[in-house]
Amino acid sequence: LAFVPMGFLVSMNKKKEAVILYSFQWGFWISLLLEYLQFYYNIGEFDIDDILLNTFGAVFGAVVFLMTKKGYNLIYKLKSKKVSD
């Protein structure tokens, strides 16, 4: 769940076609960096499950962003159509 906001925010600056891939890449590399730092400084355990879950959390954030953006655009179109009628 910690990477969902990151996926949401990273997606705001990308075109629609690249949002999922871009969020996947950022989620993977940042998660890998955090896991490596845990291993290097002996703070926690290096766990591949954390990398996978964090990466898919970022992708889920991107999907939520796309759905929110699509819903907002639909509401805006419906609202402008009512005003013009």
PDB file of N, CA and C in Angstrom:
ATOM      1  N   LEU A   1       0.811  -1.209   0.000  1.00  0.00           N
ATOM      2  CA  LEU A   1       0.000   0.000   0.000  1.00  0.00           C
ATOM      3  C   LEU A   1       0.846   1.261   0.000  1.00  0.00           C
ATOM      4  N   ALA A   2       2.079   1.159   0.452  1.00  0.00           N
ATOM      5  CA  ALA A   2       2.924   2.350   0.530  1.00  0.00           C
ATOM      6  C   ALA A   2       3.298   2.878  -0.850  1.00  0.00           C
ATOM      7  N   PHE A   3       3.301   2.041  -1.857  1.00  0.00           N
ATOM      8  CA  PHE A   3       3.714   2.471  -3.185  1.00  0.00           C
ATOM      9  C   PHE A   3       2.541   2.897  -4.057  1.00  0.00           C
ATOM     10  N   VAL A   4       1.325   2.763  -3.597  1.00  0.00           N
ATOM     11  CA  VAL A   4       0.153   3.192  -4.374  1.00  0.00           C
ATOM     12  C   VAL A   4       0.195   4.702  -4.624  1.00  0.00           C
ATOM     13  N   PRO A   5       0.450   5.532  -3.614  1.00  0.00           N
ATOM     14  CA  PRO A   5       0.534   6.975  -3.902  1.00  0.00           C
ATOM     15  C   PRO A   5       1.668   7.324  -4.862  1.00  0.00           C
ATOM     16  N   MET A   6       2.779   6.598  -4.775  1.00  0.00           N
ATOM     17  CA  MET A   6       3.880   6.860  -5.684  1.00  0.00           C
ATOM     18  C   MET A   6       3.459   6.575  -7.122  1.00  0.00           C
ATOM     19  N   GLY A   7       2.776   5.462  -7.348  1.00  0.00           N
ATOM     20  CA  GLY A   7       2.295   5.146  -8.685  1.00  0.00           C
ATOM     21  C   GLY A   7       1.304   6.174  -9.190  1.00  0.00           C
ATOM     22  N   PHE A   8       0.482   6.679  -8.285  1.00  0.00           N
ATOM     23  CA  PHE A   8      -0.499   7.704  -8.640  1.00  0.00           C
ATOM     24  C   PHE A   8       0.208   8.991  -9.045  1.00  0.00           C
ATOM     25  N   LEU A   9       1.170   9.428  -8.245  1.00  0.00           N
ATOM     26  CA  LEU A   9       1.848  10.692  -8.496  1.00  0.00           C
ATOM     27  C   LEU A   9       2.800  10.631  -9.691  1.00  0.00           C
ATOM     28  N   VAL A  10       3.476   9.518  -9.855  1.00  0.00           N
ATOM     29  CA  VAL A  10       4.387   9.364 -10.995  1.00  0.00           C
ATOM     30  C   VAL A  10       3.598   9.408 -12.301  1.00  0.00           C
ATOM     31  N   SER A  11       2.381   8.933 -12.278  1.00  0.00           N
ATOM     32  CA  SER A  11       1.553   8.860 -13.487  1.00  0.00           C
ATOM     33  C   SER A  11       1.043  10.214 -13.947  1.00  0.00           C
ATOM     34  N   MET A  12       1.074  11.186 -13.106  1.00  0.00           N
ATOM     35  CA  MET A  12       0.515  12.487 -13.461  1.00  0.00           C
ATOM     36  C   MET A  12       1.300  13.185 -14.569  1.00  0.00           C
ATOM     37  N   ASN A  13       2.551  12.853 -14.751  1.00  0.00           N
ATOM     38  CA  ASN A  13       3.370  13.548 -15.729  1.00  0.00           C
ATOM     39  C   ASN A  13       3.582  12.770 -17.023  1.00  0.00           C
ATOM     40  N   LYS A  14       2.909  11.668 -17.197  1.00  0.00           N
ATOM     41  CA  LYS A  14       3.138  10.833 -18.366  1.00  0.00           C
ATOM     42  C   LYS A  14       1.908  10.778 -19.259  1.00  0.00           C
ATOM     43  N   LYS A  15       2.155  10.413 -20.516  1.00  0.00           N
ATOM     44  CA  LYS A  15       1.050  10.204 -21.439  1.00  0.00           C
ATOM     45  C   LYS A  15       0.334   8.911 -21.084  1.00  0.00           C
ATOM     46  N   LYS A  16      -0.896   8.796 -21.527  1.00  0.00           N
ATOM     47  CA  LYS A  16      -1.737   7.662 -21.157  1.00  0.00           C
ATOM     48  C   LYS A  16      -1.115   6.319 -21.523  1.00  0.00           C
ATOM     49  N   GLU A  17      -0.454   6.243 -22.668  1.00  0.00           N
ATOM     50  CA  GLU A  17       0.083   4.969 -23.139  1.00  0.00           C
ATOM     51  C   GLU A  17       1.221   4.457 -22.270  1.00  0.00           C
ATOM     52  N   ALA A  18       1.980   5.355 -21.659  1.00  0.00           N
ATOM     53  CA  ALA A  18       3.185   4.950 -20.938  1.00  0.00           C
ATOM     54  C   ALA A  18       3.008   4.918 -19.424  1.00  0.00           C
ATOM     55  N   VAL A  19       1.836   5.195 -18.928  1.00  0.00           N
ATOM     56  CA  VAL A  19       1.634   5.329 -17.487  1.00  0.00           C
ATOM     57  C   VAL A  19       1.928   4.030 -16.743  1.00  0.00           C
ATOM     58  N   ILE A  20       1.395   2.935 -17.211  1.00  0.00           N
ATOM     59  CA  ILE A  20       1.561   1.658 -16.507  1.00  0.00           C
ATOM     60  C   ILE A  20       3.028   1.231 -16.520  1.00  0.00           C
ATOM     61  N   LEU A  21       3.660   1.308 -17.668  1.00  0.00           N
ATOM     62  CA  LEU A  21       5.063   0.906 -17.772  1.00  0.00           C
ATOM     63  C   LEU A  21       5.955   1.811 -16.930  1.00  0.00           C
ATOM     64  N   TYR A  22       5.714   3.095 -16.964  1.00  0.00           N
ATOM     65  CA  TYR A  22       6.504   4.053 -16.202  1.00  0.00           C
ATOM     66  C   TYR A  22       6.363   3.800 -14.700  1.00  0.00           C
ATOM     67  N   SER A  23       5.157   3.563 -14.238  1.00  0.00           N
ATOM     68  CA  SER A  23       4.939   3.268 -12.821  1.00  0.00           C
ATOM     69  C   SER A  23       5.582   1.942 -12.423  1.00  0.00           C
ATOM     70  N   PHE A  24       5.514   0.967 -13.316  1.00  0.00           N
ATOM     71  CA  PHE A  24       6.149  -0.324 -13.056  1.00  0.00           C
ATOM     72  C   PHE A  24       7.656  -0.148 -12.881  1.00  0.00           C
ATOM     73  N   GLN A  25       8.269   0.611 -13.765  1.00  0.00           N
ATOM     74  CA  GLN A  25       9.713   0.818 -13.680  1.00  0.00           C
ATOM     75  C   GLN A  25      10.113   1.555 -12.406  1.00  0.00           C
ATOM     76  N   TRP A  26       9.433   2.634 -12.101  1.00  0.00           N
ATOM     77  CA  TRP A  26       9.753   3.385 -10.888  1.00  0.00           C
ATOM     78  C   TRP A  26       9.525   2.544  -9.639  1.00  0.00           C
ATOM     79  N   GLY A  27       8.416   1.850  -9.602  1.00  0.00           N
ATOM     80  CA  GLY A  27       8.123   1.004  -8.444  1.00  0.00           C
ATOM     81  C   GLY A  27       9.162  -0.077  -8.248  1.00  0.00           C
ATOM     82  N   PHE A  28       9.577  -0.708  -9.337  1.00  0.00           N
ATOM     83  CA  PHE A  28      10.574  -1.773  -9.246  1.00  0.00           C
ATOM     84  C   PHE A  28      11.917  -1.251  -8.760  1.00  0.00           C
ATOM     85  N   TRP A  29      12.415  -0.190  -9.396  1.00  0.00           N
ATOM     86  CA  TRP A  29      13.754   0.287  -9.057  1.00  0.00           C
ATOM     87  C   TRP A  29      13.830   0.892  -7.663  1.00  0.00           C
ATOM     88  N   ILE A  30      12.830   1.625  -7.256  1.00  0.00           N
ATOM     89  CA  ILE A  30      12.849   2.196  -5.904  1.00  0.00           C
ATOM     90  C   ILE A  30      12.711   1.104  -4.862  1.00  0.00           C
ATOM     91  N   SER A  31      11.855   0.134  -5.120  1.00  0.00           N
ATOM     92  CA  SER A  31      11.705  -0.985  -4.199  1.00  0.00           C
ATOM     93  C   SER A  31      12.998  -1.797  -4.107  1.00  0.00           C
ATOM     94  N   LEU A  32      13.638  -2.026  -5.231  1.00  0.00           N
ATOM     95  CA  LEU A  32      14.914  -2.743  -5.234  1.00  0.00           C
ATOM     96  C   LEU A  32      15.973  -1.974  -4.458  1.00  0.00           C
ATOM     97  N   LEU A  33      16.014  -0.671  -4.626  1.00  0.00           N
ATOM     98  CA  LEU A  33      16.959   0.148  -3.879  1.00  0.00           C
ATOM     99  C   LEU A  33      16.715   0.047  -2.374  1.00  0.00           C
ATOM    100  N   LEU A  34      15.463   0.127  -1.972  1.00  0.00           N
ATOM    101  CA  LEU A  34      15.144   0.024  -0.545  1.00  0.00           C
ATOM    102  C   LEU A  34      15.520  -1.343   0.024  1.00  0.00           C
ATOM    103  N   GLU A  35      15.239  -2.384  -0.728  1.00  0.00           N
ATOM    104  CA  GLU A  35      15.601  -3.729  -0.269  1.00  0.00           C
ATOM    105  C   GLU A  35      17.118  -3.901  -0.190  1.00  0.00           C
ATOM    106  N   TYR A  36      17.830  -3.335  -1.151  1.00  0.00           N
ATOM    107  CA  TYR A  36      19.287  -3.412  -1.124  1.00  0.00           C
ATOM    108  C   TYR A  36      19.842  -2.670   0.094  1.00  0.00           C
ATOM    109  N   LEU A  37      19.291  -1.493   0.383  1.00  0.00           N
ATOM    110  CA  LEU A  37      19.748  -0.742   1.549  1.00  0.00           C
ATOM    111  C   LEU A  37      19.472  -1.494   2.842  1.00  0.00           C
ATOM    112  N   GLN A  38      18.349  -2.178   2.918  1.00  0.00           N
ATOM    113  CA  GLN A  38      18.062  -3.008   4.089  1.00  0.00           C
ATOM    114  C   GLN A  38      19.102  -4.107   4.236  1.00  0.00           C
ATOM    115  N   PHE A  39      19.453  -4.726   3.135  1.00  0.00           N
ATOM    116  CA  PHE A  39      20.435  -5.803   3.156  1.00  0.00           C
ATOM    117  C   PHE A  39      21.821  -5.272   3.514  1.00  0.00           C
ATOM    118  N   TYR A  40      22.214  -4.162   2.897  1.00  0.00           N
ATOM    119  CA  TYR A  40      23.553  -3.621   3.079  1.00  0.00           C
ATOM    120  C   TYR A  40      23.776  -3.144   4.513  1.00  0.00           C
ATOM    121  N   TYR A  41      22.811  -2.435   5.071  1.00  0.00           N
ATOM    122  CA  TYR A  41      22.947  -1.907   6.421  1.00  0.00           C
ATOM    123  C   TYR A  41      22.432  -2.858   7.492  1.00  0.00           C
ATOM    124  N   ASN A  42      22.011  -4.027   7.100  1.00  0.00           N
ATOM    125  CA  ASN A  42      21.528  -5.057   8.024  1.00  0.00           C
ATOM    126  C   ASN A  42      20.394  -4.528   8.912  1.00  0.00           C
ATOM    127  N   ILE A  43      19.491  -3.786   8.271  1.00  0.00           N
ATOM    128  CA  ILE A  43      18.343  -3.219   8.980  1.00  0.00           C
ATOM    129  C   ILE A  43      17.180  -4.197   8.989  1.00  0.00           C
ATOM    130  N   GLY A  44      16.988  -4.867   7.899  1.00  0.00           N
ATOM    131  CA  GLY A  44      15.885  -5.818   7.781  1.00  0.00           C
ATOM    132  C   GLY A  44      16.342  -6.976   6.926  1.00  0.00           C
ATOM    133  N   GLU A  45      15.388  -7.642   6.337  1.00  0.00           N
ATOM    134  CA  GLU A  45      15.706  -8.776   5.481  1.00  0.00           C
ATOM    135  C   GLU A  45      15.409  -8.425   4.028  1.00  0.00           C
ATOM    136  N   PHE A  46      16.266  -8.885   3.142  1.00  0.00           N
ATOM    137  CA  PHE A  46      16.042  -8.735   1.713  1.00  0.00           C
ATOM    138  C   PHE A  46      15.008  -9.773   1.310  1.00  0.00           C
ATOM    139  N   ASP A  47      13.875  -9.319   0.800  1.00  0.00           N
ATOM    140  CA  ASP A  47      12.793 -10.236   0.471  1.00  0.00           C
ATOM    141  C   ASP A  47      12.243  -9.894  -0.911  1.00  0.00           C
ATOM    142  N   ILE A  48      12.269 -10.852  -1.791  1.00  0.00           N
ATOM    143  CA  ILE A  48      11.790 -10.639  -3.156  1.00  0.00           C
ATOM    144  C   ILE A  48      10.284 -10.351  -3.182  1.00  0.00           C
ATOM    145  N   ASP A  49       9.556 -10.879  -2.207  1.00  0.00           N
ATOM    146  CA  ASP A  49       8.114 -10.607  -2.131  1.00  0.00           C
ATOM    147  C   ASP A  49       7.839  -9.119  -1.950  1.00  0.00           C
ATOM    148  N   ASP A  50       8.668  -8.450  -1.162  1.00  0.00           N
ATOM    149  CA  ASP A  50       8.482  -7.015  -0.973  1.00  0.00           C
ATOM    150  C   ASP A  50       8.673  -6.264  -2.283  1.00  0.00           C
ATOM    151  N   ILE A  51       9.637  -6.671  -3.066  1.00  0.00           N
ATOM    152  CA  ILE A  51       9.875  -6.012  -4.351  1.00  0.00           C
ATOM    153  C   ILE A  51       8.666  -6.198  -5.263  1.00  0.00           C
ATOM    154  N   LEU A  52       8.159  -7.415  -5.335  1.00  0.00           N
ATOM    155  CA  LEU A  52       7.004  -7.683  -6.187  1.00  0.00           C
ATOM    156  C   LEU A  52       5.761  -6.933  -5.717  1.00  0.00           C
ATOM    157  N   LEU A  53       5.492  -6.982  -4.434  1.00  0.00           N
ATOM    158  CA  LEU A  53       4.295  -6.324  -3.906  1.00  0.00           C
ATOM    159  C   LEU A  53       4.379  -4.804  -4.036  1.00  0.00           C
ATOM    160  N   ASN A  54       5.548  -4.245  -3.782  1.00  0.00           N
ATOM    161  CA  ASN A  54       5.702  -2.796  -3.935  1.00  0.00           C
ATOM    162  C   ASN A  54       5.565  -2.376  -5.388  1.00  0.00           C
ATOM    163  N   THR A  55       6.108  -3.172  -6.293  1.00  0.00           N
ATOM    164  CA  THR A  55       6.004  -2.862  -7.720  1.00  0.00           C
ATOM    165  C   THR A  55       4.550  -2.903  -8.168  1.00  0.00           C
ATOM    166  N   PHE A  56       3.836  -3.925  -7.765  1.00  0.00           N
ATOM    167  CA  PHE A  56       2.432  -4.012  -8.162  1.00  0.00           C
ATOM    168  C   PHE A  56       1.578  -2.977  -7.436  1.00  0.00           C
ATOM    169  N   GLY A  57       2.013  -2.526  -6.268  1.00  0.00           N
ATOM    170  CA  GLY A  57       1.336  -1.417  -5.606  1.00  0.00           C
ATOM    171  C   GLY A  57       1.448  -0.136  -6.415  1.00  0.00           C
ATOM    172  N   ALA A  58       2.638   0.109  -6.977  1.00  0.00           N
ATOM    173  CA  ALA A  58       2.825   1.287  -7.825  1.00  0.00           C
ATOM    174  C   ALA A  58       1.981   1.185  -9.089  1.00  0.00           C
ATOM    175  N   VAL A  59       1.909   0.000  -9.672  1.00  0.00           N
ATOM    176  CA  VAL A  59       1.081  -0.196 -10.862  1.00  0.00           C
ATOM    177  C   VAL A  59      -0.394   0.002 -10.511  1.00  0.00           C
ATOM    178  N   PHE A  60      -0.811  -0.476  -9.364  1.00  0.00           N
ATOM    179  CA  PHE A  60      -2.193  -0.278  -8.919  1.00  0.00           C
ATOM    180  C   PHE A  60      -2.494   1.208  -8.753  1.00  0.00           C
ATOM    181  N   GLY A  61      -1.533   1.964  -8.234  1.00  0.00           N
ATOM    182  CA  GLY A  61      -1.707   3.414  -8.121  1.00  0.00           C
ATOM    183  C   GLY A  61      -1.884   4.067  -9.477  1.00  0.00           C
ATOM    184  N   ALA A  62      -1.154   3.576 -10.480  1.00  0.00           N
ATOM    185  CA  ALA A  62      -1.297   4.110 -11.836  1.00  0.00           C
ATOM    186  C   ALA A  62      -2.671   3.776 -12.401  1.00  0.00           C
ATOM    187  N   VAL A  63      -3.159   2.580 -12.138  1.00  0.00           N
ATOM    188  CA  VAL A  63      -4.487   2.180 -12.620  1.00  0.00           C
ATOM    189  C   VAL A  63      -5.557   3.031 -11.955  1.00  0.00           C
ATOM    190  N   VAL A  64      -5.416   3.282 -10.665  1.00  0.00           N
ATOM    191  CA  VAL A  64      -6.367   4.149  -9.961  1.00  0.00           C
ATOM    192  C   VAL A  64      -6.327   5.552 -10.562  1.00  0.00           C
ATOM    193  N   PHE A  65      -5.134   6.029 -10.887  1.00  0.00           N
ATOM    194  CA  PHE A  65      -5.011   7.345 -11.517  1.00  0.00           C
ATOM    195  C   PHE A  65      -5.754   7.380 -12.847  1.00  0.00           C
ATOM    196  N   LEU A  66      -5.557   6.360 -13.679  1.00  0.00           N
ATOM    197  CA  LEU A  66      -6.228   6.325 -14.985  1.00  0.00           C
ATOM    198  C   LEU A  66      -7.744   6.277 -14.835  1.00  0.00           C
ATOM    199  N   MET A  67      -8.220   5.468 -13.883  1.00  0.00           N
ATOM    200  CA  MET A  67      -9.672   5.381 -13.671  1.00  0.00           C
ATOM    201  C   MET A  67     -10.223   6.704 -13.150  1.00  0.00           C
ATOM    202  N   THR A  68      -9.504   7.353 -12.260  1.00  0.00           N
ATOM    203  CA  THR A  68      -9.944   8.638 -11.720  1.00  0.00           C
ATOM    204  C   THR A  68      -9.976   9.692 -12.817  1.00  0.00           C
ATOM    205  N   LYS A  69      -8.939   9.702 -13.633  1.00  0.00           N
ATOM    206  CA  LYS A  69      -8.864  10.673 -14.726  1.00  0.00           C
ATOM    207  C   LYS A  69      -9.989  10.444 -15.736  1.00  0.00           C
ATOM    208  N   LYS A  70     -10.255   9.181 -16.061  1.00  0.00           N
ATOM    209  CA  LYS A  70     -11.319   8.866 -17.011  1.00  0.00           C
ATOM    210  C   LYS A  70     -12.681   9.250 -16.431  1.00  0.00           C
ATOM    211  N   GLY A  71     -12.911   8.973 -15.159  1.00  0.00           N
ATOM    212  CA  GLY A  71     -14.167   9.342 -14.513  1.00  0.00           C
ATOM    213  C   GLY A  71     -14.349  10.849 -14.452  1.00  0.00           C
ATOM    214  N   TYR A  72     -13.274  11.552 -14.145  1.00  0.00           N
ATOM    215  CA  TYR A  72     -13.347  13.019 -14.104  1.00  0.00           C
ATOM    216  C   TYR A  72     -13.686  13.578 -15.480  1.00  0.00           C
ATOM    217  N   ASN A  73     -13.038  13.052 -16.510  1.00  0.00           N
ATOM    218  CA  ASN A  73     -13.312  13.528 -17.867  1.00  0.00           C
ATOM    219  C   ASN A  73     -14.752  13.241 -18.273  1.00  0.00           C
ATOM    220  N   LEU A  74     -15.274  12.073 -17.891  1.00  0.00           N
ATOM    221  CA  LEU A  74     -16.657  11.723 -18.212  1.00  0.00           C
ATOM    222  C   LEU A  74     -17.630  12.664 -17.510  1.00  0.00           C
ATOM    223  N   ILE A  75     -17.414  12.937 -16.245  1.00  0.00           N
ATOM    224  CA  ILE A  75     -18.287  13.848 -15.499  1.00  0.00           C
ATOM    225  C   ILE A  75     -18.219  15.249 -16.101  1.00  0.00           C
ATOM    226  N   TYR A  76     -17.018  15.686 -16.454  1.00  0.00           N
ATOM    227  CA  TYR A  76     -16.854  17.017 -17.046  1.00  0.00           C
ATOM    228  C   TYR A  76     -17.607  17.122 -18.372  1.00  0.00           C
ATOM    229  N   LYS A  77     -17.535  16.076 -19.203  1.00  0.00           N
ATOM    230  CA  LYS A  77     -18.240  16.092 -20.485  1.00  0.00           C
ATOM    231  C   LYS A  77     -19.748  16.116 -20.278  1.00  0.00           C
ATOM    232  N   LEU A  78     -20.231  15.298 -19.335  1.00  0.00           N
ATOM    233  CA  LEU A  78     -21.667  15.277 -19.062  1.00  0.00           C
ATOM    234  C   LEU A  78     -22.148  16.611 -18.519  1.00  0.00           C
ATOM    235  N   LYS A  79     -21.346  17.229 -17.669  1.00  0.00           N
ATOM    236  CA  LYS A  79     -21.714  18.500 -17.089  1.00  0.00           C
ATOM    237  C   LYS A  79     -21.755  19.592 -18.155  1.00  0.00           C
ATOM    238  N   SER A  80     -20.772  19.602 -19.027  1.00  0.00           N
ATOM    239  CA  SER A  80     -20.742  20.627 -20.079  1.00  0.00           C
ATOM    240  C   SER A  80     -21.861  20.399 -21.090  1.00  0.00           C
ATOM    241  N   LYS A  81     -22.268  19.166 -21.279  1.00  0.00           N
ATOM    242  CA  LYS A  81     -23.366  18.861 -22.205  1.00  0.00           C
ATOM    243  C   LYS A  81     -24.682  19.362 -21.622  1.00  0.00           C
ATOM    244  N   LYS A  82     -24.884  19.223 -20.309  1.00  0.00           N
ATOM    245  CA  LYS A  82     -26.103  19.723 -19.667  1.00  0.00           C
ATOM    246  C   LYS A  82     -26.177  21.226 -19.735  1.00  0.00           C
ATOM    247  N   VAL A  83     -25.049  21.890 -19.547  1.00  0.00           N
ATOM    248  CA  VAL A  83     -25.029  23.348 -19.563  1.00  0.00           C
ATOM    249  C   VAL A  83     -25.355  23.879 -20.957  1.00  0.00           C
ATOM    250  N   SER A  84     -24.845  23.198 -21.990  1.00  0.00           N
ATOM    251  CA  SER A  84     -25.098  23.671 -23.352  1.00  0.00           C
ATOM    252  C   SER A  84     -26.516  23.385 -23.817  1.00  0.00           C
ATOM    253  N   ASP A  85     -27.197  22.423 -23.206  1.00  0.00           N
ATOM    254  CA  ASP A  85     -28.574  22.080 -23.617  1.00  0.00           C
ATOM    255  C   ASP A  85     -29.569  23.095 -23.167  1.00  0.00           C
TER     256      ASP A  85
END
